[in-house]
PDB file of C-alpha atoms in Angstrom:
ATOM      1  CA  ASP A 161       1.961  15.891   8.395  1.00  0.00           C
ATOM      2  CA  VAL A 162      -0.763  13.038   8.202  1.00  0.00           C
ATOM      3  CA  LYS A 163      -0.550  10.559  11.012  1.00  0.00           C
ATOM      4  CA  VAL A 164      -1.757   6.896  10.743  1.00  0.00           C
ATOM      5  CA  THR A 165      -1.489   5.129  14.213  1.00  0.00           C
ATOM      6  CA  GLN A 166      -2.574   1.573  14.750  1.00  0.00           C
ATOM      7  CA  SER A 167      -3.142   0.236  18.493  1.00  0.00           C
ATOM      8  CA  SER A 168      -0.651  -2.451  18.390  1.00  0.00           C
ATOM      9  CA  ARG A 169       2.981  -3.188  16.643  1.00  0.00           C
ATOM     10  CA  TYR A 170       2.953  -7.184  17.567  1.00  0.00           C
ATOM     11  CA  LEU A 171      -0.133  -9.348  18.687  1.00  0.00           C
ATOM     12  CA  VAL A 172      -0.170 -12.871  19.627  1.00  0.00           C
ATOM     13  CA  LYS A 173      -3.560 -14.495  19.788  1.00  0.00           C
ATOM     14  CA  ARG A 174      -4.615 -18.115  20.126  1.00  0.00           C
ATOM     15  CA  THR A 175      -6.842 -19.736  17.362  1.00  0.00           C
ATOM     16  CA  GLY A 176     -10.709 -19.267  17.748  1.00  0.00           C
ATOM     17  CA  GLU A 177     -10.101 -15.835  19.474  1.00  0.00           C
ATOM     18  CA  LYS A 178     -11.838 -12.434  18.657  1.00  0.00           C
ATOM     19  CA  VAL A 179      -9.338 -10.209  17.558  1.00  0.00           C
ATOM     20  CA  PHE A 180      -9.732  -6.256  17.356  1.00  0.00           C
ATOM     21  CA  LEU A 181      -7.056  -4.244  15.341  1.00  0.00           C
ATOM     22  CA  GLU A 182      -7.659  -0.440  15.617  1.00  0.00           C
ATOM     23  CA  CYS A 183      -6.505   2.427  13.305  1.00  0.00           C
ATOM     24  CA  VAL A 184      -6.457   6.008  13.846  1.00  0.00           C
ATOM     25  CA  GLN A 185      -5.838   8.962  11.610  1.00  0.00           C
ATOM     26  CA  ASP A 186      -5.759  12.550  12.282  1.00  0.00           C
ATOM     27  CA  MET A 187      -6.143  14.332   9.140  1.00  0.00           C
ATOM     28  CA  ASP A 188      -9.837  14.113   8.513  1.00  0.00           C
ATOM     29  CA  HIS A 189      -9.314  11.840   5.570  1.00  0.00           C
ATOM     30  CA  GLU A 190     -12.543  10.422   4.011  1.00  0.00           C
ATOM     31  CA  ASN A 191     -11.100   7.086   3.035  1.00  0.00           C
ATOM     32  CA  MET A 192      -9.559   4.466   5.153  1.00  0.00           C
ATOM     33  CA  PHE A 193      -8.322   0.934   4.406  1.00  0.00           C
ATOM     34  CA  TRP A 194      -7.054  -2.541   5.536  1.00  0.00           C
ATOM     35  CA  TYR A 195      -4.318  -4.848   3.958  1.00  0.00           C
ATOM     36  CA  ARG A 196      -2.385  -7.655   4.636  1.00  0.00           C
ATOM     37  CA  GLN A 197       0.915  -8.219   3.705  1.00  0.00           C
ATOM     38  CA  ASP A 198       2.753 -11.245   3.454  1.00  0.00           C
ATOM     39  CA  PRO A 199       5.696 -12.080   1.642  1.00  0.00           C
ATOM     40  CA  GLY A 200       5.961 -12.410  -2.062  1.00  0.00           C
ATOM     41  CA  LEU A 201       2.257 -11.352  -2.616  1.00  0.00           C
ATOM     42  CA  GLY A 202       2.357  -7.580  -1.557  1.00  0.00           C
ATOM     43  CA  LEU A 203      -0.244  -5.777  -0.062  1.00  0.00           C
ATOM     44  CA  ARG A 204      -4.102  -7.392  -0.063  1.00  0.00           C
ATOM     45  CA  LEU A 205      -6.813  -5.274   0.364  1.00  0.00           C
ATOM     46  CA  ILE A 206      -9.278  -6.608   2.952  1.00  0.00           C
ATOM     47  CA  TYR A 207     -12.010  -3.766   3.565  1.00  0.00           C
ATOM     48  CA  PHE A 208     -12.459  -0.179   2.987  1.00  0.00           C
ATOM     49  CA  SER A 209     -14.557   2.619   3.670  1.00  0.00           C
ATOM     50  CA  TYR A 210     -15.507   5.757   2.404  1.00  0.00           C
ATOM     51  CA  ASP A 211     -17.432   7.131   4.965  1.00  0.00           C
ATOM     52  CA  VAL A 212     -18.798   6.805   8.499  1.00  0.00           C
ATOM     53  CA  LYS A 213     -20.834   3.673   8.923  1.00  0.00           C
ATOM     54  CA  MET A 214     -19.741   2.578   5.153  1.00  0.00           C
ATOM     55  CA  LYS A 215     -17.582  -0.329   4.381  1.00  0.00           C
ATOM     56  CA  GLU A 216     -16.946  -2.310   1.063  1.00  0.00           C
ATOM     57  CA  LYS A 217     -15.244  -5.530   0.537  1.00  0.00           C
ATOM     58  CA  GLY A 218     -11.762  -5.587  -0.745  1.00  0.00           C
ATOM     59  CA  ASP A 219     -10.256  -8.413  -2.528  1.00  0.00           C
ATOM     60  CA  ILE A 220      -9.823 -11.133   0.584  1.00  0.00           C
ATOM     61  CA  PRO A 221     -12.902 -10.103   2.906  1.00  0.00           C
ATOM     62  CA  GLU A 222     -13.412 -13.489   4.084  1.00  0.00           C
ATOM     63  CA  GLY A 223     -12.889 -14.015   7.905  1.00  0.00           C
ATOM     64  CA  TYR A 224     -12.726 -10.438   8.533  1.00  0.00           C
ATOM     65  CA  SER A 225     -15.287  -7.756   9.319  1.00  0.00           C
ATOM     66  CA  VAL A 226     -14.664  -3.790   9.859  1.00  0.00           C
ATOM     67  CA  SER A 227     -16.186  -1.163  11.656  1.00  0.00           C
ATOM     68  CA  ARG A 228     -16.220   2.600  11.145  1.00  0.00           C
ATOM     69  CA  GLU A 229     -18.124   4.614  13.914  1.00  0.00           C
ATOM     70  CA  LYS A 230     -16.172   7.724  13.780  1.00  0.00           C
ATOM     71  CA  LYS A 231     -14.588   9.145  10.731  1.00  0.00           C
ATOM     72  CA  GLU A 232     -10.945   9.022  12.216  1.00  0.00           C
ATOM     73  CA  ARG A 233     -11.280   5.276  13.596  1.00  0.00           C
ATOM     74  CA  PHE A 234     -11.317   2.303  11.471  1.00  0.00           C
ATOM     75  CA  SER A 235     -11.101  -1.070  13.427  1.00  0.00           C
ATOM     76  CA  LEU A 236     -10.573  -4.529  11.462  1.00  0.00           C
ATOM     77  CA  ILE A 237     -12.189  -7.375  13.114  1.00  0.00           C
ATOM     78  CA  LEU A 238     -10.995 -11.270  13.099  1.00  0.00           C
ATOM     79  CA  GLU A 239     -14.334 -12.971  14.305  1.00  0.00           C
ATOM     80  CA  SER A 240     -12.535 -16.331  15.029  1.00  0.00           C
ATOM     81  CA  ALA A 241      -9.070 -16.017  14.540  1.00  0.00           C
ATOM     82  CA  SER A 242      -7.170 -18.790  12.484  1.00  0.00           C
ATOM     83  CA  THR A 243      -3.361 -19.864  11.785  1.00  0.00           C
ATOM     84  CA  ASN A 244      -3.586 -18.871   8.108  1.00  0.00           C
ATOM     85  CA  GLN A 245      -4.557 -15.263   9.336  1.00  0.00           C
ATOM     86  CA  THR A 246      -0.642 -14.738  10.569  1.00  0.00           C
ATOM     87  CA  SER A 247       0.245 -11.804   8.793  1.00  0.00           C
ATOM     88  CA  MET A 248       1.199  -8.283   8.884  1.00  0.00           C
ATOM     89  CA  TYR A 249      -1.703  -5.884   9.145  1.00  0.00           C
ATOM     90  CA  LEU A 250      -1.573  -2.116   7.458  1.00  0.00           C
ATOM     91  CA  CYS A 251      -4.191   0.432   7.863  1.00  0.00           C
ATOM     92  CA  ALA A 252      -3.999   3.457   5.525  1.00  0.00           C
ATOM     93  CA  SER A 253      -5.997   6.544   4.595  1.00  0.00           C
ATOM     94  CA  SER A 254      -6.341   8.983   2.084  1.00  0.00           C
ATOM     95  CA  LEU A 255      -8.338  12.383   1.599  1.00  0.00           C
ATOM     96  CA  GLY A 256     -10.144  11.701  -1.817  1.00  0.00           C
ATOM     97  CA  THR A 257     -10.027  10.057  -4.968  1.00  0.00           C
ATOM     98  CA  GLY A 258      -8.736  12.814  -7.525  1.00  0.00           C
ATOM     99  CA  PRO A 259      -5.108  13.000  -9.001  1.00  0.00           C
ATOM    100  CA  THR A 260      -3.515  15.364  -6.200  1.00  0.00           C
ATOM    101  CA  ASN A 261      -5.271  13.681  -3.143  1.00  0.00           C
ATOM    102  CA  ASN A 262      -5.597   9.895  -3.672  1.00  0.00           C
ATOM    103  CA  GLU A 263      -2.077   9.108  -1.987  1.00  0.00           C
ATOM    104  CA  GLN A 264      -2.802   6.732   0.880  1.00  0.00           C
ATOM    105  CA  PHE A 265      -0.956   7.138   4.218  1.00  0.00           C
ATOM    106  CA  PHE A 266       0.025   4.166   5.719  1.00  0.00           C
ATOM    107  CA  GLY A 267       0.500   3.342   9.631  1.00  0.00           C
ATOM    108  CA  PRO A 268       3.197   1.143  10.840  1.00  0.00           C
ATOM    109  CA  GLY A 269       1.679  -2.265  10.688  1.00  0.00           C
ATOM    110  CA  THR A 270       0.558  -4.781  13.274  1.00  0.00           C
ATOM    111  CA  ARG A 271       2.297  -8.403  13.011  1.00  0.00           C
ATOM    112  CA  LEU A 272      -0.444 -10.724  14.275  1.00  0.00           C
ATOM    113  CA  THR A 273       0.688 -14.154  15.300  1.00  0.00           C
ATOM    114  CA  VAL A 274      -2.119 -16.783  15.391  1.00  0.00           C
ATOM    115  CA  LEU A 275      -0.991 -19.606  17.290  1.00  0.00           C
TER     116      LEU A 275
ATOM    117  CA  ALA B  52      -9.262  -8.752 -12.153  1.00  0.00           C
ATOM    118  CA  GLN B  53      -6.515  -5.945 -12.067  1.00  0.00           C
ATOM    119  CA  THR B  54      -3.127  -7.466 -11.317  1.00  0.00           C
ATOM    120  CA  VAL B  55       0.693  -5.724 -10.932  1.00  0.00           C
ATOM    121  CA  THR B  56       3.827  -8.129 -11.493  1.00  0.00           C
ATOM    122  CA  GLN B  57       7.300  -7.277 -10.082  1.00  0.00           C
ATOM    123  CA  SER B  58       9.599  -9.605 -11.644  1.00  0.00           C
ATOM    124  CA  GLN B  59      12.906  -8.938  -9.734  1.00  0.00           C
ATOM    125  CA  PRO B  60      12.127 -10.126  -5.912  1.00  0.00           C
ATOM    126  CA  GLU B  61      15.456  -8.616  -4.859  1.00  0.00           C
ATOM    127  CA  MET B  62      18.232  -6.434  -6.318  1.00  0.00           C
ATOM    128  CA  SER B  63      21.539  -4.732  -5.212  1.00  0.00           C
ATOM    129  CA  VAL B  64      23.242  -1.836  -6.280  1.00  0.00           C
ATOM    130  CA  GLN B  65      26.415  -0.249  -5.238  1.00  0.00           C
ATOM    131  CA  GLU B  66      26.147   3.409  -3.520  1.00  0.00           C
ATOM    132  CA  ALA B  67      25.915   6.096  -5.823  1.00  0.00           C
ATOM    133  CA  GLU B  68      24.906   4.028  -8.966  1.00  0.00           C
ATOM    134  CA  THR B  69      21.516   3.553 -10.784  1.00  0.00           C
ATOM    135  CA  VAL B  70      19.022   0.580 -10.146  1.00  0.00           C
ATOM    136  CA  THR B  71      16.004   0.080 -12.130  1.00  0.00           C
ATOM    137  CA  LEU B  72      13.226  -1.924 -11.123  1.00  0.00           C
ATOM    138  CA  SER B  73      10.196  -3.281 -13.327  1.00  0.00           C
ATOM    139  CA  CYS B  74       6.572  -3.470 -12.986  1.00  0.00           C
ATOM    140  CA  THR B  75       3.860  -4.413 -15.321  1.00  0.00           C
ATOM    141  CA  TYR B  76       0.480  -4.609 -14.913  1.00  0.00           C
ATOM    142  CA  ASP B  77      -2.693  -5.645 -16.731  1.00  0.00           C
ATOM    143  CA  THR B  78      -5.925  -3.650 -16.798  1.00  0.00           C
ATOM    144  CA  SER B  79      -8.582  -2.998 -19.639  1.00  0.00           C
ATOM    145  CA  GLU B  80      -9.411   0.664 -18.245  1.00  0.00           C
ATOM    146  CA  SER B  81      -8.171   3.790 -19.761  1.00  0.00           C
ATOM    147  CA  ASN B  82      -8.225   5.903 -16.911  1.00  0.00           C
ATOM    148  CA  TYR B  83      -5.764   5.020 -13.988  1.00  0.00           C
ATOM    149  CA  TYR B  84      -3.148   5.893 -11.815  1.00  0.00           C
ATOM    150  CA  LEU B  85       0.131   4.087 -11.091  1.00  0.00           C
ATOM    151  CA  PHE B  86       2.312   4.231  -8.076  1.00  0.00           C
ATOM    152  CA  TRP B  87       5.333   3.345  -6.494  1.00  0.00           C
ATOM    153  CA  TYR B  88       5.828   2.989  -2.824  1.00  0.00           C
ATOM    154  CA  LYS B  89       8.667   2.506  -0.555  1.00  0.00           C
ATOM    155  CA  GLN B  90       8.700   0.475   2.972  1.00  0.00           C
ATOM    156  CA  PRO B  91      12.076   1.085   4.661  1.00  0.00           C
ATOM    157  CA  PRO B  92      13.196  -1.856   7.378  1.00  0.00           C
ATOM    158  CA  SER B  93      10.398  -1.513  10.061  1.00  0.00           C
ATOM    159  CA  ARG B  94       9.457   1.881   8.851  1.00  0.00           C
ATOM    160  CA  GLN B  95       5.986   2.877   7.544  1.00  0.00           C
ATOM    161  CA  MET B  96       5.031   2.572   3.833  1.00  0.00           C
ATOM    162  CA  ILE B  97       5.602   6.179   2.039  1.00  0.00           C
ATOM    163  CA  LEU B  98       4.758   7.234  -1.403  1.00  0.00           C
ATOM    164  CA  VAL B  99       7.777   7.350  -3.670  1.00  0.00           C
ATOM    165  CA  ILE B 100       6.249   8.776  -7.094  1.00  0.00           C
ATOM    166  CA  ARG B 101       2.700   8.760  -8.635  1.00  0.00           C
ATOM    167  CA  GLN B 102       1.870   8.618 -12.423  1.00  0.00           C
ATOM    168  CA  GLU B 103      -1.634   9.389 -14.054  1.00  0.00           C
ATOM    169  CA  ALA B 104      -2.144   7.358 -17.239  1.00  0.00           C
ATOM    170  CA  TYR B 105      -3.610  10.114 -19.322  1.00  0.00           C
ATOM    171  CA  LYS B 106      -0.243  12.100 -19.039  1.00  0.00           C
ATOM    172  CA  GLN B 107       2.388  11.032 -21.242  1.00  0.00           C
ATOM    173  CA  GLN B 108       5.365  13.088 -19.445  1.00  0.00           C
ATOM    174  CA  ASN B 109       7.167  10.195 -16.897  1.00  0.00           C
ATOM    175  CA  ALA B 110       7.186  11.892 -13.526  1.00  0.00           C
ATOM    176  CA  THR B 111      10.177  12.616 -11.697  1.00  0.00           C
ATOM    177  CA  GLU B 112      10.609  13.316  -8.012  1.00  0.00           C
ATOM    178  CA  ASN B 113      14.021  14.227  -7.416  1.00  0.00           C
ATOM    179  CA  ARG B 114      16.437  11.036  -7.664  1.00  0.00           C
ATOM    180  CA  PHE B 115      13.299   9.055  -8.552  1.00  0.00           C
ATOM    181  CA  SER B 116      12.039   8.612 -12.081  1.00  0.00           C
ATOM    182  CA  VAL B 117       9.473   6.552 -13.904  1.00  0.00           C
ATOM    183  CA  ASN B 118       9.542   5.096 -17.383  1.00  0.00           C
ATOM    184  CA  PHE B 119       5.969   4.824 -18.348  1.00  0.00           C
ATOM    185  CA  GLN B 120       5.069   2.699 -21.305  1.00  0.00           C
ATOM    186  CA  LYS B 121       1.193   2.590 -21.572  1.00  0.00           C
ATOM    187  CA  ALA B 122       0.993   0.366 -24.834  1.00  0.00           C
ATOM    188  CA  ALA B 123       3.122  -2.346 -22.969  1.00  0.00           C
ATOM    189  CA  LYS B 124       1.386  -1.497 -19.617  1.00  0.00           C
ATOM    190  CA  SER B 125       5.128  -1.179 -18.310  1.00  0.00           C
ATOM    191  CA  PHE B 126       5.895   1.032 -15.302  1.00  0.00           C
ATOM    192  CA  SER B 127       9.544   0.895 -14.143  1.00  0.00           C
ATOM    193  CA  LEU B 128      11.159   2.972 -11.426  1.00  0.00           C
ATOM    194  CA  LYS B 129      14.703   4.446 -11.746  1.00  0.00           C
ATOM    195  CA  ILE B 130      16.770   5.188  -8.754  1.00  0.00           C
ATOM    196  CA  SER B 131      19.839   7.140  -9.549  1.00  0.00           C
ATOM    197  CA  ASP B 132      22.829   8.065  -7.146  1.00  0.00           C
ATOM    198  CA  SER B 133      21.520   5.602  -5.191  1.00  0.00           C
ATOM    199  CA  GLN B 134      22.207   6.277  -1.222  1.00  0.00           C
ATOM    200  CA  LEU B 135      22.031   3.707   1.954  1.00  0.00           C
ATOM    201  CA  GLY B 136      18.792   5.310   2.879  1.00  0.00           C
ATOM    202  CA  ASP B 137      17.188   3.768  -0.258  1.00  0.00           C
ATOM    203  CA  THR B 138      17.473   0.213   0.928  1.00  0.00           C
ATOM    204  CA  ALA B 139      13.856  -0.898   1.167  1.00  0.00           C
ATOM    205  CA  MET B 140      11.218  -3.084  -0.108  1.00  0.00           C
ATOM    206  CA  TYR B 141       9.529  -1.163  -3.119  1.00  0.00           C
ATOM    207  CA  PHE B 142       6.057  -1.593  -4.287  1.00  0.00           C
ATOM    208  CA  CYS B 143       4.417  -0.784  -7.481  1.00  0.00           C
ATOM    209  CA  ALA B 144       0.406  -0.334  -7.256  1.00  0.00           C
ATOM    210  CA  HIS B 145      -2.327   0.311  -9.755  1.00  0.00           C
ATOM    211  CA  MET B 146      -5.582   2.305  -8.959  1.00  0.00           C
ATOM    212  CA  ILE B 147      -8.364   2.325 -11.570  1.00  0.00           C
ATOM    213  CA  LYS B 148     -10.266   5.772 -11.169  1.00  0.00           C
ATOM    214  CA  ALA B 149     -13.679   4.182 -11.803  1.00  0.00           C
ATOM    215  CA  ALA B 150     -13.068   2.076  -8.852  1.00  0.00           C
ATOM    216  CA  GLY B 151     -12.365   4.708  -6.343  1.00  0.00           C
ATOM    217  CA  ASN B 152      -9.191   4.406  -3.822  1.00  0.00           C
ATOM    218  CA  LYS B 153      -8.372   0.873  -4.230  1.00  0.00           C
ATOM    219  CA  LEU B 154      -4.973   0.027  -4.561  1.00  0.00           C
ATOM    220  CA  THR B 155      -3.833  -3.068  -6.263  1.00  0.00           C
ATOM    221  CA  PHE B 156      -0.201  -4.278  -5.130  1.00  0.00           C
ATOM    222  CA  GLY B 157       2.693  -5.975  -6.963  1.00  0.00           C
ATOM    223  CA  GLY B 158       4.558  -8.359  -4.990  1.00  0.00           C
ATOM    224  CA  GLY B 159       7.502  -6.077  -4.120  1.00  0.00           C
ATOM    225  CA  THR B 160      11.123  -5.682  -4.747  1.00  0.00           C
ATOM    226  CA  ARG B 161      13.563  -5.755  -1.924  1.00  0.00           C
ATOM    227  CA  VAL B 162      16.392  -3.185  -2.924  1.00  0.00           C
ATOM    228  CA  LEU B 163      19.898  -3.360  -0.825  1.00  0.00           C
ATOM    229  CA  VAL B 164      22.300  -0.713  -1.415  1.00  0.00           C
ATOM    230  CA  LYS B 165      25.650  -1.442  -0.704  1.00  0.00           C
ATOM    231  CA  PRO B 166      28.436   0.932   0.559  1.00  0.00           C
TER     232      PRO B 166
END
């Protein structure tokens, strides 16, 4: 089974702090994604990566950056946390883009609160 | 921009009965995929069912089936013989083949199965 793990289930940070959220997948997937989940808005894509050291902006990249130095690890960085970044953050990975391998597998999520 | 709309924020159903969740989407593309994902309380998001736009036959997975109406841009999910374990948030999502592996999600429908 694919396993996607995230470094923390709950995190509390203060405004202005630099925050790192880590995601690791164990199935050699090419693609990795970061979403934030807010009530009524569903999941919105922040950044994604198709390969090591590659990154692409999603729909809401402002205030975030990412790093993918190794294939299995994809980090989300909040350079200066703000209260409007309080949310649930979900990481996902997928093997490819074809009709039989485009399923995204999700991690358990990190609930981040910025005070 | 692609949009996905789930018009029912919450639904409840008696155990063993059938419930149908609605989803509409907006795209000018012809080659795309549609998904339903399930997020149980405090558990990871998992794929329920997937449909390729060029396939006219509706996808089915055990008790889960879809009604895909391409012209109407509608993709509803039917859960038959509802079980207590079906209680979850359900998200409809859309992926444009030409845009890679990015998912656009609807706002979600919370389903409560009552004993």
